[in-house]
PDB file of C-alpha atoms in Angstrom:
ATOM      1  CA  GLY A   1      90.203  97.916 180.111  1.00 55.00           C
ATOM      2  CA  ALA A   2      89.302  96.321 176.814  1.00 57.00           C
ATOM      3  CA  VAL A   3      90.083  92.672 176.390  1.00 85.00           C
ATOM      4  CA  VAL A   4      90.975  91.370 172.958  1.00 92.00           C
ATOM      5  CA  SER A   5      91.824  87.799 172.066  1.00 94.00           C
ATOM      6  CA  GLN A   6      93.224  86.331 168.877  1.00 96.00           C
ATOM      7  CA  HIS A   7      93.244  82.814 167.529  1.00 96.00           C
ATOM      8  CA  PRO A   8      95.417  81.110 166.583  1.00 97.00           C
ATOM      9  CA  SER A   9      98.521  82.520 168.242  1.00 96.00           C
ATOM     10  CA  ARG A  10     100.777  80.786 165.741  1.00 97.00           C
ATOM     11  CA  VAL A  11     100.126  79.183 162.384  1.00 97.00           C
ATOM     12  CA  ILE A  12     102.389  77.564 159.840  1.00 97.00           C
ATOM     13  CA  CYS A  13     100.997  76.858 156.419  1.00 96.00           C
ATOM     14  CA  LYS A  14     102.071  75.904 152.939  1.00 97.00           C
ATOM     15  CA  SER A  15     102.293  78.424 150.159  1.00 97.00           C
ATOM     16  CA  GLY A  16      99.005  78.790 148.307  1.00 97.00           C
ATOM     17  CA  THR A  17      96.735  77.958 151.222  1.00 97.00           C
ATOM     18  CA  SER A  18      94.395  80.351 152.995  1.00 97.00           C
ATOM     19  CA  VAL A  19      94.596  81.171 156.668  1.00 98.00           C
ATOM     20  CA  LYS A  20      91.889  82.659 158.869  1.00 98.00           C
ATOM     21  CA  ILE A  21      92.741  84.688 161.964  1.00 98.00           C
ATOM     22  CA  GLU A  22      90.067  85.534 164.510  1.00 97.00           C
ATOM     23  CA  CYS A  23      89.937  88.616 166.691  1.00 96.00           C
ATOM     24  CA  ARG A  24      87.419  88.624 169.519  1.00 93.00           C
ATOM     25  CA  SER A  25      86.261  91.332 171.856  1.00 89.00           C
ATOM     26  CA  LEU A  26      85.747  89.654 175.218  1.00 87.00           C
ATOM     27  CA  ASP A  27      84.209  92.442 177.220  1.00 81.00           C
ATOM     28  CA  PHE A  28      82.162  94.852 175.175  1.00 77.00           C
ATOM     29  CA  GLN A  29      80.848  95.017 171.668  1.00 81.00           C
ATOM     30  CA  ALA A  30      83.075  96.604 169.102  1.00 83.00           C
ATOM     31  CA  THR A  31      81.617  98.086 165.941  1.00 86.00           C
ATOM     32  CA  THR A  32      85.103  98.912 164.748  1.00 90.00           C
ATOM     33  CA  MET A  33      88.294  96.891 164.980  1.00 92.00           C
ATOM     34  CA  PHE A  34      91.672  97.393 163.362  1.00 95.00           C
ATOM     35  CA  TRP A  35      94.153  95.016 161.779  1.00 97.00           C
ATOM     36  CA  TYR A  36      97.880  95.670 161.864  1.00 97.00           C
ATOM     37  CA  ARG A  37     100.813  93.773 160.381  1.00 97.00           C
ATOM     38  CA  GLN A  38     104.392  93.733 161.604  1.00 96.00           C
ATOM     39  CA  PHE A  39     107.268  92.269 159.612  1.00 93.00           C
ATOM     40  CA  PRO A  40     110.391  91.150 161.501  1.00 87.00           C
ATOM     41  CA  LYS A  41     112.311  94.068 162.967  1.00 83.00           C
ATOM     42  CA  LYS A  42     109.828  96.493 161.416  1.00 87.00           C
ATOM     43  CA  SER A  43     107.085  98.603 162.895  1.00 88.00           C
ATOM     44  CA  LEU A  44     103.388  97.953 162.975  1.00 93.00           C
ATOM     45  CA  MET A  45     101.515  98.975 159.863  1.00 95.00           C
ATOM     46  CA  LEU A  46      97.786  99.607 159.878  1.00 95.00           C
ATOM     47  CA  MET A  47      96.236  97.339 157.250  1.00 96.00           C
ATOM     48  CA  ALA A  48      92.547  97.969 157.497  1.00 96.00           C
ATOM     49  CA  THR A  49      89.611  99.087 159.569  1.00 94.00           C
ATOM     50  CA  SER A  50      87.014  96.396 160.149  1.00 93.00           C
ATOM     51  CA  ASN A  51      83.457  97.707 160.367  1.00 89.00           C
ATOM     52  CA  GLU A  52      80.623  95.599 161.764  1.00 88.00           C
ATOM     53  CA  GLY A  53      77.976  94.983 159.155  1.00 86.00           C
ATOM     54  CA  SER A  54      79.766  96.759 156.328  1.00 88.00           C
ATOM     55  CA  LYS A  55      82.850  96.544 154.164  1.00 91.00           C
ATOM     56  CA  ALA A  56      86.276  96.992 155.626  1.00 94.00           C
ATOM     57  CA  THR A  57      88.330 100.061 154.793  1.00 94.00           C
ATOM     58  CA  TYR A  58      91.804  99.208 153.558  1.00 96.00           C
ATOM     59  CA  GLU A  59      94.933 101.322 153.826  1.00 94.00           C
ATOM     60  CA  GLN A  60      96.804 102.275 150.697  1.00 93.00           C
ATOM     61  CA  GLY A  61      98.830  99.404 149.298  1.00 93.00           C
ATOM     62  CA  VAL A  62      96.888  96.639 151.060  1.00 96.00           C
ATOM     63  CA  GLU A  63      95.157  94.243 148.656  1.00 95.00           C
ATOM     64  CA  LYS A  64      91.548  93.821 149.711  1.00 94.00           C
ATOM     65  CA  ASP A  65      91.128  90.651 147.657  1.00 95.00           C
ATOM     66  CA  LYS A  66      94.094  89.049 149.362  1.00 97.00           C
ATOM     67  CA  PHE A  67      93.296  90.089 152.904  1.00 97.00           C
ATOM     68  CA  LEU A  68      89.612  89.396 153.394  1.00 97.00           C
ATOM     69  CA  ILE A  69      88.075  90.949 156.462  1.00 96.00           C
ATOM     70  CA  ASN A  70      84.718  89.919 157.855  1.00 93.00           C
ATOM     71  CA  HIS A  71      83.096  91.613 160.837  1.00 91.00           C
ATOM     72  CA  ALA A  72      79.828  89.750 161.013  1.00 82.00           C
ATOM     73  CA  SER A  73      79.165  90.258 164.700  1.00 87.00           C
ATOM     74  CA  LEU A  74      79.904  92.903 167.281  1.00 87.00           C
ATOM     75  CA  THR A  75      82.434  90.702 169.016  1.00 90.00           C
ATOM     76  CA  LEU A  76      84.277  89.020 166.156  1.00 93.00           C
ATOM     77  CA  SER A  77      86.367  90.196 163.241  1.00 95.00           C
ATOM     78  CA  THR A  78      88.230  87.756 161.020  1.00 96.00           C
ATOM     79  CA  LEU A  79      91.158  88.295 158.682  1.00 97.00           C
ATOM     80  CA  THR A  80      91.684  85.691 155.982  1.00 98.00           C
ATOM     81  CA  VAL A  81      94.988  85.684 154.160  1.00 98.00           C
ATOM     82  CA  THR A  82      94.130  84.093 150.825  1.00 97.00           C
ATOM     83  CA  SER A  83      96.641  82.155 148.741  1.00 97.00           C
ATOM     84  CA  ALA A  84      99.349  82.895 151.258  1.00 97.00           C
ATOM     85  CA  HIS A  85     102.945  83.258 150.106  1.00 97.00           C
ATOM     86  CA  PRO A  86     106.184  83.385 152.090  1.00 96.00           C
ATOM     87  CA  GLU A  87     106.217  87.199 151.858  1.00 96.00           C
ATOM     88  CA  ASP A  88     102.953  87.213 153.831  1.00 97.00           C
ATOM     89  CA  SER A  89     104.781  85.748 156.804  1.00 97.00           C
ATOM     90  CA  SER A  90     104.320  88.330 159.516  1.00 97.00           C
ATOM     91  CA  PHE A  91     102.892  89.130 162.927  1.00 97.00           C
ATOM     92  CA  TYR A  92      99.231  90.092 162.598  1.00 98.00           C
ATOM     93  CA  ILE A  93      97.671  92.060 165.445  1.00 97.00           C
ATOM     94  CA  CYS A  94      94.130  93.295 165.895  1.00 96.00           C
ATOM     95  CA  SER A  95      92.901  96.061 168.141  1.00 94.00           C
ATOM     96  CA  LYS A  96      89.777  97.823 169.263  1.00 90.00           C
ATOM     97  CA  GLY A  97      88.695 100.741 171.373  1.00 84.00           C
ATOM     98  CA  ARG A  98      90.706 103.813 172.187  1.00 81.00           C
ATOM     99  CA  PRO A  99      94.437 103.358 172.754  1.00 82.00           C
ATOM    100  CA  GLU A 100      94.522 105.792 175.668  1.00 80.00           C
ATOM    101  CA  ALA A 101      91.417 104.455 177.340  1.00 79.00           C
ATOM    102  CA  ASP A 102      91.759 100.715 176.924  1.00 73.00           C
ATOM    103  CA  THR A 103      94.563  99.024 178.761  1.00 68.00           C
ATOM    104  CA  GLN A 104      94.499  96.108 176.347  1.00 72.00           C
ATOM    105  CA  TYR A 105      93.992  97.948 173.087  1.00 88.00           C
ATOM    106  CA  PHE A 106      95.925  95.321 171.120  1.00 93.00           C
ATOM    107  CA  GLY A 107      95.290  91.623 170.886  1.00 94.00           C
ATOM    108  CA  PRO A 108      98.165  89.229 171.610  1.00 95.00           C
ATOM    109  CA  GLY A 109      98.914  88.792 167.907  1.00 96.00           C
ATOM    110  CA  THR A 110      99.131  85.886 165.476  1.00 98.00           C
ATOM    111  CA  ARG A 111     102.455  84.760 164.073  1.00 97.00           C
ATOM    112  CA  LEU A 112     101.966  83.519 160.501  1.00 97.00           C
ATOM    113  CA  THR A 113     104.701  81.567 158.784  1.00 97.00           C
ATOM    114  CA  VAL A 114     104.179  80.564 155.175  1.00 97.00           C
ATOM    115  CA  LEU A 115     106.516  77.870 153.913  1.00 96.00           C
TER     116      LEU A 115
ATOM    117  CA  GLN B   1     100.275 110.268 154.322  1.00 77.00           C
ATOM    118  CA  LYS B   2     101.177 110.677 157.957  1.00 84.00           C
ATOM    119  CA  GLU B   3     104.706 109.640 158.852  1.00 92.00           C
ATOM    120  CA  VAL B   4     106.418 109.030 162.152  1.00 96.00           C
ATOM    121  CA  GLU B   5     110.200 108.932 162.347  1.00 96.00           C
ATOM    122  CA  GLN B   6     112.373 107.359 165.001  1.00 95.00           C
ATOM    123  CA  ASN B   7     116.040 106.502 165.276  1.00 89.00           C
ATOM    124  CA  SER B   8     116.166 102.710 165.185  1.00 86.00           C
ATOM    125  CA  GLY B   9     119.117 102.552 167.555  1.00 86.00           C
ATOM    126  CA  PRO B  10     120.167 100.515 169.346  1.00 93.00           C
ATOM    127  CA  LEU B  11     120.372 102.923 172.237  1.00 96.00           C
ATOM    128  CA  SER B  12     122.547 101.535 174.992  1.00 97.00           C
ATOM    129  CA  VAL B  13     122.528 102.942 178.515  1.00 97.00           C
ATOM    130  CA  PRO B  14     123.852 101.631 181.829  1.00 97.00           C
ATOM    131  CA  GLU B  15     121.481 100.654 184.608  1.00 98.00           C
ATOM    132  CA  GLY B  16     120.316 103.681 186.559  1.00 97.00           C
ATOM    133  CA  ALA B  17     120.903 106.146 183.745  1.00 98.00           C
ATOM    134  CA  ILE B  18     118.337 108.231 181.883  1.00 97.00           C
ATOM    135  CA  ALA B  19     117.293 106.915 178.474  1.00 97.00           C
ATOM    136  CA  SER B  20     116.055 109.499 175.985  1.00 97.00           C
ATOM    137  CA  LEU B  21     113.961 108.378 173.028  1.00 97.00           C
ATOM    138  CA  ASN B  22     112.946 110.772 170.286  1.00 96.00           C
ATOM    139  CA  CYS B  23     110.288 110.904 167.616  1.00 97.00           C
ATOM    140  CA  THR B  24     109.183 113.359 164.932  1.00 97.00           C
ATOM    141  CA  TYR B  25     105.947 113.381 162.976  1.00 96.00           C
ATOM    142  CA  SER B  26     104.943 114.841 159.657  1.00 95.00           C
ATOM    143  CA  ASP B  27     101.331 115.921 160.110  1.00 92.00           C
ATOM    144  CA  ARG B  28     101.149 119.251 161.897  1.00 91.00           C
ATOM    145  CA  GLY B  29      97.491 118.577 162.637  1.00 90.00           C
ATOM    146  CA  SER B  30      98.193 115.469 164.713  1.00 91.00           C
ATOM    147  CA  GLN B  31      96.585 115.672 168.131  1.00 90.00           C
ATOM    148  CA  SER B  32      97.290 112.450 170.003  1.00 92.00           C
ATOM    149  CA  PHE B  33     100.664 110.873 170.648  1.00 95.00           C
ATOM    150  CA  PHE B  34     101.540 107.543 172.177  1.00 95.00           C
ATOM    151  CA  TRP B  35     104.566 105.652 173.394  1.00 96.00           C
ATOM    152  CA  TYR B  36     104.460 101.865 173.375  1.00 96.00           C
ATOM    153  CA  ARG B  37     106.926  99.287 174.596  1.00 96.00           C
ATOM    154  CA  GLN B  38     107.238  96.026 172.694  1.00 95.00           C
ATOM    155  CA  TYR B  39     109.113  92.960 173.794  1.00 95.00           C
ATOM    156  CA  SER B  40     110.205  90.505 171.132  1.00 91.00           C
ATOM    157  CA  GLY B  41     107.337  88.360 169.894  1.00 91.00           C
ATOM    158  CA  LYS B  42     104.734  90.254 171.927  1.00 93.00           C
ATOM    159  CA  SER B  43     102.112  92.879 171.214  1.00 94.00           C
ATOM    160  CA  PRO B  44     102.921  96.487 172.088  1.00 94.00           C
ATOM    161  CA  GLU B  45     101.902  97.735 175.515  1.00 93.00           C
ATOM    162  CA  LEU B  46     101.022 101.353 176.201  1.00 93.00           C
ATOM    163  CA  ILE B  47     103.437 103.355 178.324  1.00 94.00           C
ATOM    164  CA  MET B  48     102.050 106.858 177.984  1.00 93.00           C
ATOM    165  CA  PHE B  49      99.947 109.120 175.840  1.00 94.00           C
ATOM    166  CA  ILE B  50     100.146 112.875 175.568  1.00 95.00           C
ATOM    167  CA  TYR B  51      97.931 115.488 173.949  1.00 92.00           C
ATOM    168  CA  SER B  52      99.209 118.855 175.164  1.00 91.00           C
ATOM    169  CA  ASN B  53     102.486 120.669 174.740  1.00 92.00           C
ATOM    170  CA  GLY B  54     104.872 120.226 177.615  1.00 94.00           C
ATOM    171  CA  ASP B  55     105.755 117.357 179.887  1.00 95.00           C
ATOM    172  CA  LYS B  56     103.692 114.523 181.279  1.00 96.00           C
ATOM    173  CA  GLU B  57     105.145 112.353 184.004  1.00 97.00           C
ATOM    174  CA  ASP B  58     104.154 108.867 185.133  1.00 95.00           C
ATOM    175  CA  GLY B  59     106.528 107.183 187.525  1.00 96.00           C
ATOM    176  CA  ARG B  60     109.919 106.799 185.882  1.00 97.00           C
ATOM    177  CA  PHE B  61     108.557 107.879 182.508  1.00 98.00           C
ATOM    178  CA  THR B  62     108.194 111.404 181.163  1.00 98.00           C
ATOM    179  CA  ALA B  63     106.699 112.213 177.776  1.00 97.00           C
ATOM    180  CA  GLN B  64     107.505 115.573 176.214  1.00 97.00           C
ATOM    181  CA  LEU B  65     105.570 117.141 173.352  1.00 97.00           C
ATOM    182  CA  ASN B  66     106.499 120.129 171.229  1.00 96.00           C
ATOM    183  CA  LYS B  67     103.883 120.651 168.533  1.00 94.00           C
ATOM    184  CA  ALA B  68     105.669 123.617 166.987  1.00 94.00           C
ATOM    185  CA  SER B  69     108.693 121.426 166.306  1.00 95.00           C
ATOM    186  CA  GLN B  70     106.542 118.323 165.638  1.00 96.00           C
ATOM    187  CA  TYR B  71     108.588 116.429 168.139  1.00 95.00           C
ATOM    188  CA  VAL B  72     107.716 114.036 170.946  1.00 97.00           C
ATOM    189  CA  SER B  73     110.120 112.319 173.293  1.00 97.00           C
ATOM    190  CA  LEU B  74     110.162 109.768 176.079  1.00 98.00           C
ATOM    191  CA  LEU B  75     112.540 109.901 179.017  1.00 98.00           C
ATOM    192  CA  ILE B  76     113.076 106.845 181.182  1.00 98.00           C
ATOM    193  CA  ARG B  77     114.713 107.630 184.516  1.00 98.00           C
ATOM    194  CA  ASP B  78     116.632 105.077 186.568  1.00 98.00           C
ATOM    195  CA  SER B  79     116.696 102.681 183.628  1.00 98.00           C
ATOM    196  CA  GLN B  80     116.463  99.001 184.486  1.00 97.00           C
ATOM    197  CA  PRO B  81     117.513  95.932 182.462  1.00 97.00           C
ATOM    198  CA  SER B  82     113.819  95.059 182.269  1.00 96.00           C
ATOM    199  CA  ASP B  83     113.306  98.263 180.288  1.00 97.00           C
ATOM    200  CA  SER B  84     115.292  96.705 177.440  1.00 97.00           C
ATOM    201  CA  ALA B  85     112.790  96.536 174.590  1.00 96.00           C
ATOM    202  CA  THR B  86     111.727  98.314 171.424  1.00 96.00           C
ATOM    203  CA  TYR B  87     109.914 101.588 172.011  1.00 97.00           C
ATOM    204  CA  LEU B  88     107.358 102.625 169.439  1.00 96.00           C
ATOM    205  CA  CYS B  89     106.133 106.162 168.922  1.00 97.00           C
ATOM    206  CA  ALA B  90     102.646 106.473 167.444  1.00 95.00           C
ATOM    207  CA  VAL B  91     100.217 109.186 166.394  1.00 94.00           C
ATOM    208  CA  ALA B  92      96.490 108.945 165.883  1.00 91.00           C
ATOM    209  CA  ALA B  93      95.675 107.981 162.298  1.00 88.00           C
ATOM    210  CA  ASN B  94      92.079 109.145 162.280  1.00 83.00           C
ATOM    211  CA  GLN B  95      90.028 111.912 163.815  1.00 81.00           C
ATOM    212  CA  GLU B  96      88.468 109.534 166.287  1.00 82.00           C
ATOM    213  CA  GLY B  97      91.938 108.673 167.552  1.00 79.00           C
ATOM    214  CA  THR B  98      91.198 104.966 167.461  1.00 86.00           C
ATOM    215  CA  ALA B  99      93.768 103.820 164.870  1.00 90.00           C
ATOM    216  CA  LEU B 100      97.485 104.506 165.043  1.00 93.00           C
ATOM    217  CA  ILE B 101     100.410 105.246 162.748  1.00 94.00           C
ATOM    218  CA  PHE B 102     103.666 103.917 164.170  1.00 95.00           C
ATOM    219  CA  GLY B 103     107.299 104.814 163.832  1.00 95.00           C
ATOM    220  CA  LYS B 104     109.815 102.055 163.203  1.00 93.00           C
ATOM    221  CA  GLY B 105     110.761 101.914 166.855  1.00 95.00           C
ATOM    222  CA  THR B 106     113.941 102.443 168.852  1.00 96.00           C
ATOM    223  CA  THR B 107     115.641  99.469 170.448  1.00 96.00           C
ATOM    224  CA  LEU B 108     116.809 100.212 173.984  1.00 97.00           C
ATOM    225  CA  SER B 109     119.378  98.081 175.761  1.00 97.00           C
ATOM    226  CA  VAL B 110     119.998  98.662 179.472  1.00 97.00           C
ATOM    227  CA  SER B 111     123.098  96.964 180.790  1.00 96.00           C
ATOM    228  CA  SER B 112     123.467  95.918 184.423  1.00 91.00           C
TER     229      SER B 112
END
């Protein structure tokens, strides 16, 4: 199955700083990856689709200037939370592949805490 | 906007009982349906997927799909304390079936 890694697993930052989260495909190249966000005791919400070599596609209500997505290579997508605020504190998870075909469709997630 | 609805619970069952988890979805055109289990602080892990009306069984788990009623369920037989988790229902968000729309999840507690 697909293997997806994320780094860092946890990050704590001060309000106003920017945080970069990396999502790597460890087995095969991925032209498309997805970013999800999960607030405490809430469900996962699809934020955006990351497309290699082109602009990301954002879901309704997600600010593209705040959540910068870069998919510069076939194995790496990055999500940068710019000028983070406490309300951005969440669990960010990336994924790739097909959920029914890839045993590890989701990455392990990154817990962001903004103080 | 596709929506997926679940009862948040908690659903409490004794060890060995059958746990029944339910989910409804808004888009009649949805084709792919998934059940995930999520432990606290972890990413979701796939339990089952189902495409066709009827039942699909895998070990202690049975997924049931009724497209006419826009309803999908998950039965867990012989529930174990280790099954205690949040169960997320999801439908495919795009035609390729590679992104998912999730329900809010149902918390299951299995007591020993």
